[in-house]
XYZ file of C-alpha atoms in Angstrom:
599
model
C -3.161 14.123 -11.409
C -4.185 11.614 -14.070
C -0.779 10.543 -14.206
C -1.104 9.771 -9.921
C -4.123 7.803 -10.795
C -3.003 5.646 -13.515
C -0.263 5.052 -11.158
C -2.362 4.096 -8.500
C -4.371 2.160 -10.423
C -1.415 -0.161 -11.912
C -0.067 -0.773 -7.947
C -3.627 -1.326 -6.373
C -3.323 -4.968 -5.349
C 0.006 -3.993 -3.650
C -1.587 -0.471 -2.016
C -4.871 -2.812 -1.021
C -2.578 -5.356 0.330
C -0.231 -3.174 2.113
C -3.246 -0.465 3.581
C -4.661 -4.290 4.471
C -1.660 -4.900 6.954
C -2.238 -1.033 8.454
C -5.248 -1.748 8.980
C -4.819 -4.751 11.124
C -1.871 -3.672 12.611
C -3.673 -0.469 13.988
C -6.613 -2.674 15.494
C -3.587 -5.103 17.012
C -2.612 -2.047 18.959
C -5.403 -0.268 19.668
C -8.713 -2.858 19.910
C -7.008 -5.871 20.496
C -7.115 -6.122 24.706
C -5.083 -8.647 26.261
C -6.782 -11.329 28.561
C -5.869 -11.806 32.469
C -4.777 -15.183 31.488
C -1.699 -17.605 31.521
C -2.596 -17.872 27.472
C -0.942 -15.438 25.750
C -3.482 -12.842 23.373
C -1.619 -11.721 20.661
C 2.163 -13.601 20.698
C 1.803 -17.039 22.188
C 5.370 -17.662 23.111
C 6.589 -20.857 21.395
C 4.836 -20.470 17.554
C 6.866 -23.513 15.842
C 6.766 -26.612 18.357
C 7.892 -29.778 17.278
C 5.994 -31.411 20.533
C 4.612 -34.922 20.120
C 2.107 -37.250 22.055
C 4.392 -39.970 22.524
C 7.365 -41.118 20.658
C 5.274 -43.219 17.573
C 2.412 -40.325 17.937
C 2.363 -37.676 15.015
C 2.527 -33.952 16.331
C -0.139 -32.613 17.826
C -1.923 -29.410 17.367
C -2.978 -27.085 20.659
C -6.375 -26.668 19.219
C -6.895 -30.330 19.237
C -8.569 -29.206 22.810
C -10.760 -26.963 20.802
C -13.428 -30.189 19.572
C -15.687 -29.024 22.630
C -16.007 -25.222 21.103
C -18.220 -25.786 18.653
C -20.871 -27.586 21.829
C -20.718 -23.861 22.902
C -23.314 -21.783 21.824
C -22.745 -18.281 21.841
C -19.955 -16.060 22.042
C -18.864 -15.370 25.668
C -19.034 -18.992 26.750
C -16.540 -19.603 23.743
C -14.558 -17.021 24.856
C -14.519 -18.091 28.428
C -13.843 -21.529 26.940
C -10.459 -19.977 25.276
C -9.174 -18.314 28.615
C -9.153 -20.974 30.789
C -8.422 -24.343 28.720
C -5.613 -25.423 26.218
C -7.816 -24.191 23.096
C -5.299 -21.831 21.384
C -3.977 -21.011 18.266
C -0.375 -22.230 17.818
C 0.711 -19.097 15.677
C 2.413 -15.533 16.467
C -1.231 -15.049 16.867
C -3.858 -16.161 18.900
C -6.862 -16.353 16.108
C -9.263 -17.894 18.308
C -9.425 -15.179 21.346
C -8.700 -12.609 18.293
C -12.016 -13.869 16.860
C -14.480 -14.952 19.571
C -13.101 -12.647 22.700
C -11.805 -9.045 20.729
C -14.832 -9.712 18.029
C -17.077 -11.714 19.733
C -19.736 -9.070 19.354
C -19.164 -8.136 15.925
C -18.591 -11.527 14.326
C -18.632 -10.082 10.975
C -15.698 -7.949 11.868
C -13.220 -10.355 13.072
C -14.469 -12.236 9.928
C -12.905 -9.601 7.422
C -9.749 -9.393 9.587
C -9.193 -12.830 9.312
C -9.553 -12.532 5.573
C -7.357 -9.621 4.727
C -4.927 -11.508 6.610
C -5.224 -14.982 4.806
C -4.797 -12.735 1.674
C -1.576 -10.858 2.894
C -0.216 -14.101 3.880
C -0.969 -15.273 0.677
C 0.920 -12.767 -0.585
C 4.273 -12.659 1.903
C 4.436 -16.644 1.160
C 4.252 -16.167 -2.861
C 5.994 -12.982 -3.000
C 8.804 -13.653 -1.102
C 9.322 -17.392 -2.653
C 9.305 -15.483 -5.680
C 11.083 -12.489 -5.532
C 13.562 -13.719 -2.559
C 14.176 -17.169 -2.496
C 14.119 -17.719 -6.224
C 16.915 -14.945 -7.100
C 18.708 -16.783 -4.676
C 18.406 -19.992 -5.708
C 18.756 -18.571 -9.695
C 22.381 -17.156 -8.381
C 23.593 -20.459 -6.756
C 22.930 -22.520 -9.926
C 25.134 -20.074 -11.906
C 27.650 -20.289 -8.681
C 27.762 -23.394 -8.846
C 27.526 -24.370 -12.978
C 24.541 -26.376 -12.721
C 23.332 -28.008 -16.156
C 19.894 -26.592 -16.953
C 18.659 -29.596 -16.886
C 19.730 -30.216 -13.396
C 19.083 -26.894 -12.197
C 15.084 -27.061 -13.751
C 14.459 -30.251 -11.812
C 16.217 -29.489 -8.589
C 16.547 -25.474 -7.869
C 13.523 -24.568 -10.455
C 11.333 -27.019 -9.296
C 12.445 -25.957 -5.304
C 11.791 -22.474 -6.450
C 8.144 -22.878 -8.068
C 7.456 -25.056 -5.541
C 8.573 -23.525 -2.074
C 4.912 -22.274 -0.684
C 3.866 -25.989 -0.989
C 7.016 -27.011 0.004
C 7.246 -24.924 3.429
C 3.544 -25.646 4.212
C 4.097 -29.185 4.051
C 6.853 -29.156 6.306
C 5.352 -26.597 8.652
C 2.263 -29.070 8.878
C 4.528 -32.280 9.779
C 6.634 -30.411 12.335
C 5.815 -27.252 12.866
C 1.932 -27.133 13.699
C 1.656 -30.789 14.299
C -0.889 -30.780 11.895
C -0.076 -33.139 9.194
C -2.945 -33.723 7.838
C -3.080 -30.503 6.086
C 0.233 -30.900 4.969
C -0.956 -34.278 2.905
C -4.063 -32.451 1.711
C -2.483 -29.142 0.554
C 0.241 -31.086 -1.285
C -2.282 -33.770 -2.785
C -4.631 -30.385 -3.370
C -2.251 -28.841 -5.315
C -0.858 -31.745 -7.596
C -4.051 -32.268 -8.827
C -5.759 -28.915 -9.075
C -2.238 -28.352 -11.158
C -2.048 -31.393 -13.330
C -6.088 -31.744 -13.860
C -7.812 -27.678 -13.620
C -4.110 -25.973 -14.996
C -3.023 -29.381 -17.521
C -7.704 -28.685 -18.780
C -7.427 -25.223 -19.380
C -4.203 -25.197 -21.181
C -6.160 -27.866 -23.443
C -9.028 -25.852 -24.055
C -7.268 -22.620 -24.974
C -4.840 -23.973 -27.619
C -7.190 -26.983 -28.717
C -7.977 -25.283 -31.645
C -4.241 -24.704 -32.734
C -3.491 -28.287 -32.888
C -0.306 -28.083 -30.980
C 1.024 -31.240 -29.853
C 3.625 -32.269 -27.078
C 6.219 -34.452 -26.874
C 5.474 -38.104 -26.227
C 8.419 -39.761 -24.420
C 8.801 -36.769 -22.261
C 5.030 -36.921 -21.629
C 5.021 -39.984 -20.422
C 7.563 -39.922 -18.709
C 6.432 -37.457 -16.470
C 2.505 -38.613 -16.037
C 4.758 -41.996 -14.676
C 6.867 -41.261 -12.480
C 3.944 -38.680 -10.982
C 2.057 -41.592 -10.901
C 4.778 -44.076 -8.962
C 5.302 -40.940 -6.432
C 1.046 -41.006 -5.716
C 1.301 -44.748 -5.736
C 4.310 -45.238 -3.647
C 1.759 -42.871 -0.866
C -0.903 -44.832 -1.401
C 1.224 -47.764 -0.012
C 2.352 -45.406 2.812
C -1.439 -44.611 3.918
C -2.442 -47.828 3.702
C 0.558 -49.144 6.426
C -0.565 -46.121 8.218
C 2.935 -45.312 9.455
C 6.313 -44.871 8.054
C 10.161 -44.988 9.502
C 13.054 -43.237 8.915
C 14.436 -45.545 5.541
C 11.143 -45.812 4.426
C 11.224 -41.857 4.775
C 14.451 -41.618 3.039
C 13.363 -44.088 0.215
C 10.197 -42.526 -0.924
C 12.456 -39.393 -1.170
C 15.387 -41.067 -3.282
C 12.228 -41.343 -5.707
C 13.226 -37.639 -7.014
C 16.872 -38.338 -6.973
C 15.835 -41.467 -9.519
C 13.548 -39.265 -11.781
C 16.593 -35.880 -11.674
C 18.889 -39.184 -13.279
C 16.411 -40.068 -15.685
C 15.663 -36.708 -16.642
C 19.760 -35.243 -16.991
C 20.320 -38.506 -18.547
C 17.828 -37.208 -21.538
C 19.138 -33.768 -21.358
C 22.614 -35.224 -22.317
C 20.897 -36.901 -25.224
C 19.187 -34.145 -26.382
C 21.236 -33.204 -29.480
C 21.113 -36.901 -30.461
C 17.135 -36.595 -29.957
C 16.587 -32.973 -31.240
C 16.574 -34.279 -34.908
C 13.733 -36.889 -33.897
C 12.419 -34.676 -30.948
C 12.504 -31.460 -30.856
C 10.923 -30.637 -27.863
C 12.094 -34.042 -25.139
C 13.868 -31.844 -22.869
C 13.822 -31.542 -19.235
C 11.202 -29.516 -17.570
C 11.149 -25.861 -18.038
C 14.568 -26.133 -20.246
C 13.586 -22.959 -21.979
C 13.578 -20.876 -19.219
C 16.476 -22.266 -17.651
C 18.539 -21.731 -20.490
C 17.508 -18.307 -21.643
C 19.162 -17.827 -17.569
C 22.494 -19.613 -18.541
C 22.455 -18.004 -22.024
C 22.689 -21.069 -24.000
C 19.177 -19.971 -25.916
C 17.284 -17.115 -27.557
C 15.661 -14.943 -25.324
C 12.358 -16.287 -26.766
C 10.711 -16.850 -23.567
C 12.102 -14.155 -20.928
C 8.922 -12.128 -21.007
C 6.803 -15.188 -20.111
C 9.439 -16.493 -17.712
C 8.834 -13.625 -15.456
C 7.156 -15.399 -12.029
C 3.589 -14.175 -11.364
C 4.012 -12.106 -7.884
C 7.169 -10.335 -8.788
C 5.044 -8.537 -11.690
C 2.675 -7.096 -8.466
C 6.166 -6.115 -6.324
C 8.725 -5.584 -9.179
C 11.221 -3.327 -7.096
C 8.995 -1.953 -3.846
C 9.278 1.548 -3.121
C 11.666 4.252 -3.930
C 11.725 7.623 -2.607
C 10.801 10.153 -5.729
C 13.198 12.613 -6.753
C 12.052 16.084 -7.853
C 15.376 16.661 -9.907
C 15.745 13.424 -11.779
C 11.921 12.734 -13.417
C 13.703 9.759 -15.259
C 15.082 7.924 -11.876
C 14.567 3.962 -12.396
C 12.018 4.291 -9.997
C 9.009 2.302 -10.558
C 6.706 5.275 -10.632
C 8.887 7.579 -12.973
C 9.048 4.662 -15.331
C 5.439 4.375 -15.669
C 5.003 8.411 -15.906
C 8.587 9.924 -16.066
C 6.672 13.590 -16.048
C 4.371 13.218 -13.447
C 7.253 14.793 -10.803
C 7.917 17.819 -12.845
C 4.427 18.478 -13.484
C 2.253 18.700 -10.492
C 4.035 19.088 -6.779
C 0.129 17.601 -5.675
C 1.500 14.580 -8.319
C 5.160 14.748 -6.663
C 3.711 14.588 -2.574
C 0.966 11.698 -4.069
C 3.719 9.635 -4.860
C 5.400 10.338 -1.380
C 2.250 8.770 0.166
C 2.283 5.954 -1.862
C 5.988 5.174 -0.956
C 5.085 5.591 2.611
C 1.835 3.048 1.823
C 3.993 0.528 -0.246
C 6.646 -0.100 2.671
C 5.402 -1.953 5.417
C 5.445 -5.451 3.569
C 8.373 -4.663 1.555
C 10.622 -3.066 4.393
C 11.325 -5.857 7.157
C 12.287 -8.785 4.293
C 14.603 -5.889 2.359
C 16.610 -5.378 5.632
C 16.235 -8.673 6.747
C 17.476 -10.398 3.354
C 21.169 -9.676 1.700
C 20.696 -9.398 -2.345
C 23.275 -8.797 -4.648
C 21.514 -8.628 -8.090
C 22.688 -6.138 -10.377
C 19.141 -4.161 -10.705
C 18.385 -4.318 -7.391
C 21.868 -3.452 -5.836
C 21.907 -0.837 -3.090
C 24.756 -0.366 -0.705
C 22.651 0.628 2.218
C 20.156 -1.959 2.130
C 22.939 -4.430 1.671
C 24.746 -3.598 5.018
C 21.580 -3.220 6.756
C 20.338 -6.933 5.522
C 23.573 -8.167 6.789
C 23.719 -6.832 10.540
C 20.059 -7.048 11.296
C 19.574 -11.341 9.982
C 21.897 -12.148 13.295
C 19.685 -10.071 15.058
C 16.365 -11.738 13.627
C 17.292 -14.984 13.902
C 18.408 -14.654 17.866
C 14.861 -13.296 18.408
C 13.374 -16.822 16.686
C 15.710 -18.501 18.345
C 14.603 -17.462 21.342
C 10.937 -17.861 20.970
C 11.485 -21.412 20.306
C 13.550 -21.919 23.371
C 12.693 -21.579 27.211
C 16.556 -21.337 28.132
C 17.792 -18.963 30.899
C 20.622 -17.369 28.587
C 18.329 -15.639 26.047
C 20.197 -12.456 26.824
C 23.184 -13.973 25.272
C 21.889 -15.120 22.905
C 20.595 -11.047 21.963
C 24.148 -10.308 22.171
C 25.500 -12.746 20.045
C 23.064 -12.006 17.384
C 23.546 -8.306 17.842
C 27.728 -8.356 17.862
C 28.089 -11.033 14.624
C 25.459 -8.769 12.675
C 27.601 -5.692 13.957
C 30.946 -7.371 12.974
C 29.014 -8.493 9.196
C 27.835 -4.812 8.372
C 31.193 -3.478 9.331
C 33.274 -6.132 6.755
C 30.048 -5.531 4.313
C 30.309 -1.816 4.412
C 34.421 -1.738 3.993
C 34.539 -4.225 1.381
C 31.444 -3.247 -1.219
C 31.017 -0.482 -3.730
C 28.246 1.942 -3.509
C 27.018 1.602 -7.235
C 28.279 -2.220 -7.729
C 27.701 -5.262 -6.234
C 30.391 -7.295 -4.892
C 32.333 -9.817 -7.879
C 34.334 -12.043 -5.595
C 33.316 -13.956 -2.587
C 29.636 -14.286 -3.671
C 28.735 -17.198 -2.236
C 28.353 -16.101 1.609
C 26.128 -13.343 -0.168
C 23.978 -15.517 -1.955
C 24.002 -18.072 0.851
C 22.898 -15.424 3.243
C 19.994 -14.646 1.098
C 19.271 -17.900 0.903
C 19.041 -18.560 4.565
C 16.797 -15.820 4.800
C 14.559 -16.151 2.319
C 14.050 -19.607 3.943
C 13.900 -18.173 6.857
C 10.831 -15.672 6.080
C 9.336 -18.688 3.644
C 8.837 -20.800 6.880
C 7.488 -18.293 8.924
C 4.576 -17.003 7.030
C 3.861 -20.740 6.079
C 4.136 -21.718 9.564
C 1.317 -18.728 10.220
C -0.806 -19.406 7.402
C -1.105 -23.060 8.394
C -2.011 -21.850 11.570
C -4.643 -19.564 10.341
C -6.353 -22.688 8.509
C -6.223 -24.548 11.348
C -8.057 -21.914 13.405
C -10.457 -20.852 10.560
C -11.294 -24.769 10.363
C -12.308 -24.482 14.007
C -14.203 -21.294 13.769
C -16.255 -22.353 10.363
C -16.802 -25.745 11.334
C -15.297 -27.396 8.202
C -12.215 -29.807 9.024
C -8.764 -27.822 8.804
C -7.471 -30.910 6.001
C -10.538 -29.898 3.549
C -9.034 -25.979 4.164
C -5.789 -27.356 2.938
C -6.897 -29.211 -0.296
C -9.007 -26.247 -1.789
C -8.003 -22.742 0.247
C -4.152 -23.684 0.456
C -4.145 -25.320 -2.139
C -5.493 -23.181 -4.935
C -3.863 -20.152 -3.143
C -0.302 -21.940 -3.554
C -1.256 -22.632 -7.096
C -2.176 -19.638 -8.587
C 1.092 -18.418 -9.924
C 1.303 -22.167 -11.683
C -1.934 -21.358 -13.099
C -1.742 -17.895 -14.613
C 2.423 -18.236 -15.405
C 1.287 -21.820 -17.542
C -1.690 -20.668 -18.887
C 0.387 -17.228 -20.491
C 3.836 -19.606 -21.445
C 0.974 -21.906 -23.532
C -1.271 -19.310 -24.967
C 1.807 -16.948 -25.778
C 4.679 -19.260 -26.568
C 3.358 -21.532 -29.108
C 4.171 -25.208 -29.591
C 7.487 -24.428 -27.713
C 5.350 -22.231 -24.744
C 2.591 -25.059 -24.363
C 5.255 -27.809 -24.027
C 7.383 -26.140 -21.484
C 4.006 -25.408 -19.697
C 2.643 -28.875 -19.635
C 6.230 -30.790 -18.358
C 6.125 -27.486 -15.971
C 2.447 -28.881 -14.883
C 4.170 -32.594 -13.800
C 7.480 -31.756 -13.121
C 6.487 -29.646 -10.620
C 3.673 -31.783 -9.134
C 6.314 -34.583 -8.759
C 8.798 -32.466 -6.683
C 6.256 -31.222 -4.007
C 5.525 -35.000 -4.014
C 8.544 -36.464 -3.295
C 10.241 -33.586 -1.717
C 7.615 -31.827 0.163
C 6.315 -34.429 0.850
C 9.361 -36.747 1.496
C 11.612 -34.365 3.570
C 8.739 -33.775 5.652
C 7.987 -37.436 6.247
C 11.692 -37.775 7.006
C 11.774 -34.811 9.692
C 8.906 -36.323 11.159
C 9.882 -39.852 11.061
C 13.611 -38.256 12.577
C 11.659 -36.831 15.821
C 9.891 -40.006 16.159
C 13.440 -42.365 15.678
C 13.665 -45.214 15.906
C 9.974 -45.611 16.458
C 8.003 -45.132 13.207
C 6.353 -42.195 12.763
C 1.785 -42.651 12.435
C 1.091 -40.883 9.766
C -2.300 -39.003 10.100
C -5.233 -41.142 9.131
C -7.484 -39.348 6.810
C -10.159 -41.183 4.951
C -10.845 -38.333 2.478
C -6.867 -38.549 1.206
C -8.344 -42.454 -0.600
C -10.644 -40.512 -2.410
C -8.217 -37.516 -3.715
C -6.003 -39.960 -4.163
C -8.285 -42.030 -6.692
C -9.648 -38.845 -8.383
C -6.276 -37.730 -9.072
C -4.920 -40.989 -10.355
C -7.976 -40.744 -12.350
C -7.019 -37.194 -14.233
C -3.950 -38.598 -14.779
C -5.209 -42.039 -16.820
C -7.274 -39.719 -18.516
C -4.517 -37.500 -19.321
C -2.496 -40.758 -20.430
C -4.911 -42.568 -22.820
C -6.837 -39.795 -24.773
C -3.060 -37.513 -25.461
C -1.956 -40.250 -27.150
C -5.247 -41.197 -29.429
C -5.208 -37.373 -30.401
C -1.781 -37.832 -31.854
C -0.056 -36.236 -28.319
C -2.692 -33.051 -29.874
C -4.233 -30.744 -27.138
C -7.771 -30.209 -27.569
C -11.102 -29.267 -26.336
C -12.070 -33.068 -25.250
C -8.891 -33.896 -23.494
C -9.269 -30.166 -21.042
C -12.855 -30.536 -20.451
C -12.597 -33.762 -18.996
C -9.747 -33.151 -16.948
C -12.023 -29.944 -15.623
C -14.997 -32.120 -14.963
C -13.203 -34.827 -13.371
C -11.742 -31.658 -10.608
C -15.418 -30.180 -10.484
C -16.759 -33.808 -9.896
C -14.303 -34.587 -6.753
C -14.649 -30.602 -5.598
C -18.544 -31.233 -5.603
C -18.031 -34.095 -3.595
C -15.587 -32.641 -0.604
C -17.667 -29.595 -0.583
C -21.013 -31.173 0.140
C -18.825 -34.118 2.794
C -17.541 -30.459 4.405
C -20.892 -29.170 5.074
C -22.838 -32.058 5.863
C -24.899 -32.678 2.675
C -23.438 -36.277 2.307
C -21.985 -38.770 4.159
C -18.711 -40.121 1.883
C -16.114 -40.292 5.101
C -18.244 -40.670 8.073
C -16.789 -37.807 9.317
C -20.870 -36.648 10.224
């Protein structure tokens, strides 16, 4: 039994997260009563639009009707307000009747729904960008013998990067609401290169470790061209599609610059060691050109809290490869109450894990399996005919079912002929890894798409403005796994660790810039063509803006008069400079001061 309970206790963010989704689930299906309305309840049926006002007019949100709601003062005239008028969520889910018509009496209960689900979503967006997308992307770059310097500023960066990345995009053209888009991205570059770049300082001040100048600087300036080049873009207040496409091309310029040192890098290495692209370490320990100094710390964040999902425990083989037996190999031999325990908990562990495994083709050698493999294959046709068809109104949905259903048939069948039970396949591994890919993407863009959504409803139930959700809730939530993965690389890797953690805390701010950013500027500025596209006006973006130019000056004048030296001075201020502009939104949010005259 104590072996069940340390076993327990090592899974119980996963169990809490997974019990979590039960939990709401069974009140979906039991509590949750459908209205007598046109508006859907629970599944509104187009989730993604990519509507617009007019052809120069940004996207617009559904619950921009919603401004009169918070007029209303008590919970049945809000919830009348939701039936009959255009105030609804634009989500799988309708959050607003969830919360003010199924909980209107118990406030505090739809309250705690909303925030279990915030946190699973947290969870499905991190996990699977971790554990999904970034296998697959890991897989093409070997496919396709990318340079690790190439492949740490393009696929890496893509990899670390894809929550912001998909929530930025989402924001432009999914929910129409771009404004959180701007503010999660802006939210996350500087909680990153300011809170993550401060405490990194502070922890290894007193070893004296230094980073690399050139490499340094080079970052901190072409971060600062990418914030300056959207300064110029908020100030014209709209953008078209080559303007789109050239504040993207920025990334393309700074990938040259940065390959361009890489193949310099044995010249350099004599003079400096450690002027190589961002996250070169890691990338290399994956194309075996290094030691294997750093695969322990490379290990992303969320796939520690799902490292396999759950297997079914064996009686006969204790010593299985099961998650479970590894962390007590005799707890199945010893105690059938031990042995039933752990059937519960595979039964608790699958209903996040399950639909993405049969949903997603992987072809890794540890996590090969022959039936989940032909299953991933035949039921992603099948998935993506159902989105399809909830972002359509066209009269041949049926065919469209039956497409989806025969290709998926017709995969599984060549899937399940032409792989090996115990090995995955060796030839023809690109459609594989392209599938998985797609998929990944796929799953990526719909929890984003639904966690936007949830901000954007939680902005209108709270009363704070959906943008300030997106530069501190989205934001840090996105930028955890940057904080705790940096902060272990620096602390445990040494002078090698804390530079590959500090060009990891740019390099990666600069591609959710320019990319995230950029593609989703160009998407919406597309739509739009050839009229430009507004972007949203936002007074509060000036001021993140000029904090986080700020960090980064400060960043850029005291490294170098410390001798390029991490220390104390250098992290506190970057901290206090964050706390400062955090003080400031907070008390704009709630009405304590007037910055934005947004009160």
């Amino acid at each position: 039994m104590a072996n069940l309970f340390s076993v327990i206790q090592s899974r119980r963010l996963y169990l809490f997260l997974n019990i979590s989704f039960l939990i709401l689930l069974f009140f979906f299906l039991t509590i949750y009563s459908p209205p007598s309305t046109p508006f859907s309840p629970f599944l509104n049926s187009s989730p993604i639009s990519l509507k617009s006002t007019s052809p120069s007019q940004p996207s617009t949100d559904s619950t921009e009707d919603c401004t009169n709601l918070k007029k209303l003062d008590d919970y049945g005239s809000k919830c009348d307000f939701i039936r009959y008028s255009g105030c609804k969520s634009d989500g799988y889910i309708n959050y607003l009747y969830l919360f003010y018509c199924s909980c209107g009496k118990i406030p505090v209960l739809g309250y705690i729904l909303l925030a279990l689900w915030l946190l699973v979503l947290f969870y499905l967006l991190g996990n699977t960008a971790a554990y999904y997308f970034c296998s697959s992307l890991e897989n093409l770059s070997a496919i396709l013998k990318l340079s690790p310097a190439v492949a740490g500023v393009t696929l890496l960066s893509l990899g670390n990067g894809a929550p912001d990345f998909f929530a930025s995009i989402v924001s432009f053209v999914g929910s129409g609401s771009g404004g959180v888009g701007l503010n999660s991205i802006l939210g996350g570059v500087f909680f990153v290169s300011s809170v993550v770049v401060g405490i990194i300082s502070i922890l290894v001040g007193s070893r004296g470790v230094a980073v690399d100048k050139p490499c340094f600087i080079r970052d901190v300036c072409f971060l600062l061209l990418a914030l300056c080049s959207l300064l110029a873009i908020l100030l014209v207040g709209r953008i078209n599609l080559l303007g789109a496409i050239a504040f993207t091309s920025i990334y393309f310029l700074y990938v040259f610059v940065v390959s361009t040192s890489h193949l310099c890098r044995d010249n350099l290495s004599k003079v400096n060691p450690f002027c190589v692209s961002p996250l070169t370490p890691i990338t290399q320990n994956f194309f075996g050109d290094e030691s294997a100094e750093f695969r322990e710390l490379e290990a992303p964040l969320l796939i520690s809290i799902d490292k396999e999902g759950p297997v079914w425990p064996s009686k006969e083989d204790p010593e299985t490869d099961h998650q479970f037996a590894q962390d007590s190999p005799s707890c199945f031999s010893s105690s059938r109450i031990c042995y039933y325990g752990q059937r519960l908990l595979y039964f608790l562990e699958l209903p996040l894990y399950l639909p993405r495994r049969l949903t997603i083709p992987m072809v890794c050698e540890k996590r090969w399996s022959k039936p989940y493999a032909v299953a991933s294959v035949t039921l992603a046709p099948c998935l993506l005919a159902v989105l399809w068809n909830s972002q359509t109104d066209s009269k041949q949905k049926l065919f469209v079912y039956l497409g989806g259903g025969l290709f998926g048939i017709i995969l599984g069948v060549i899937a399940s002929i032409t792989t090996e039970k115990s090995n995955p396949p060796r030839r023809f591994l690109f459609p594989w890894l392209a599938g998985g890919f797609l998929m990944s993407v796929v799953w990526t863009y719909i929890t984003a798409d639904e966690l936007v959504t949830l901000l954007v409803s939680l902005g209108h139930i709270i009363g704070i403005s959906p943008s300030v959700l997106g530069l501190t809730v989205l934001a840090w939530g996105n930028s955890l796994g940057d904080l705790i993965a940096n902060v272990a690389l620096a602390v445990n890797g040494g002078s090698d660790g804390a530079q590959v953690a500090i060009s990891g805390c740019y390099a990666g701010p600069i591609f959710n810039t320019l990319m995230g950013l950029g593609i989703s500027l160009v998407l919406a500025a597309w739509s739009v063509h050839p009229s430009p596209y507004l972007v949203p006006r936002d007074p509060s973006m000036y001021q993140t803006l000029g904090f986080l130019v700020s960090g980064l000056v400060w960043a850029l004048v005291i490294l170098p008069r410390k001798g390029m030296r991490l220390d104390k001075f250098l992290g506190a201020g970057l901290v206090a400079i964050y706390l400062c502009f955090l003080s400031l939104n907070l008390a704009d949010a709630f009405g304590l001061l007037q910055i934005n005259g947004s009160h």
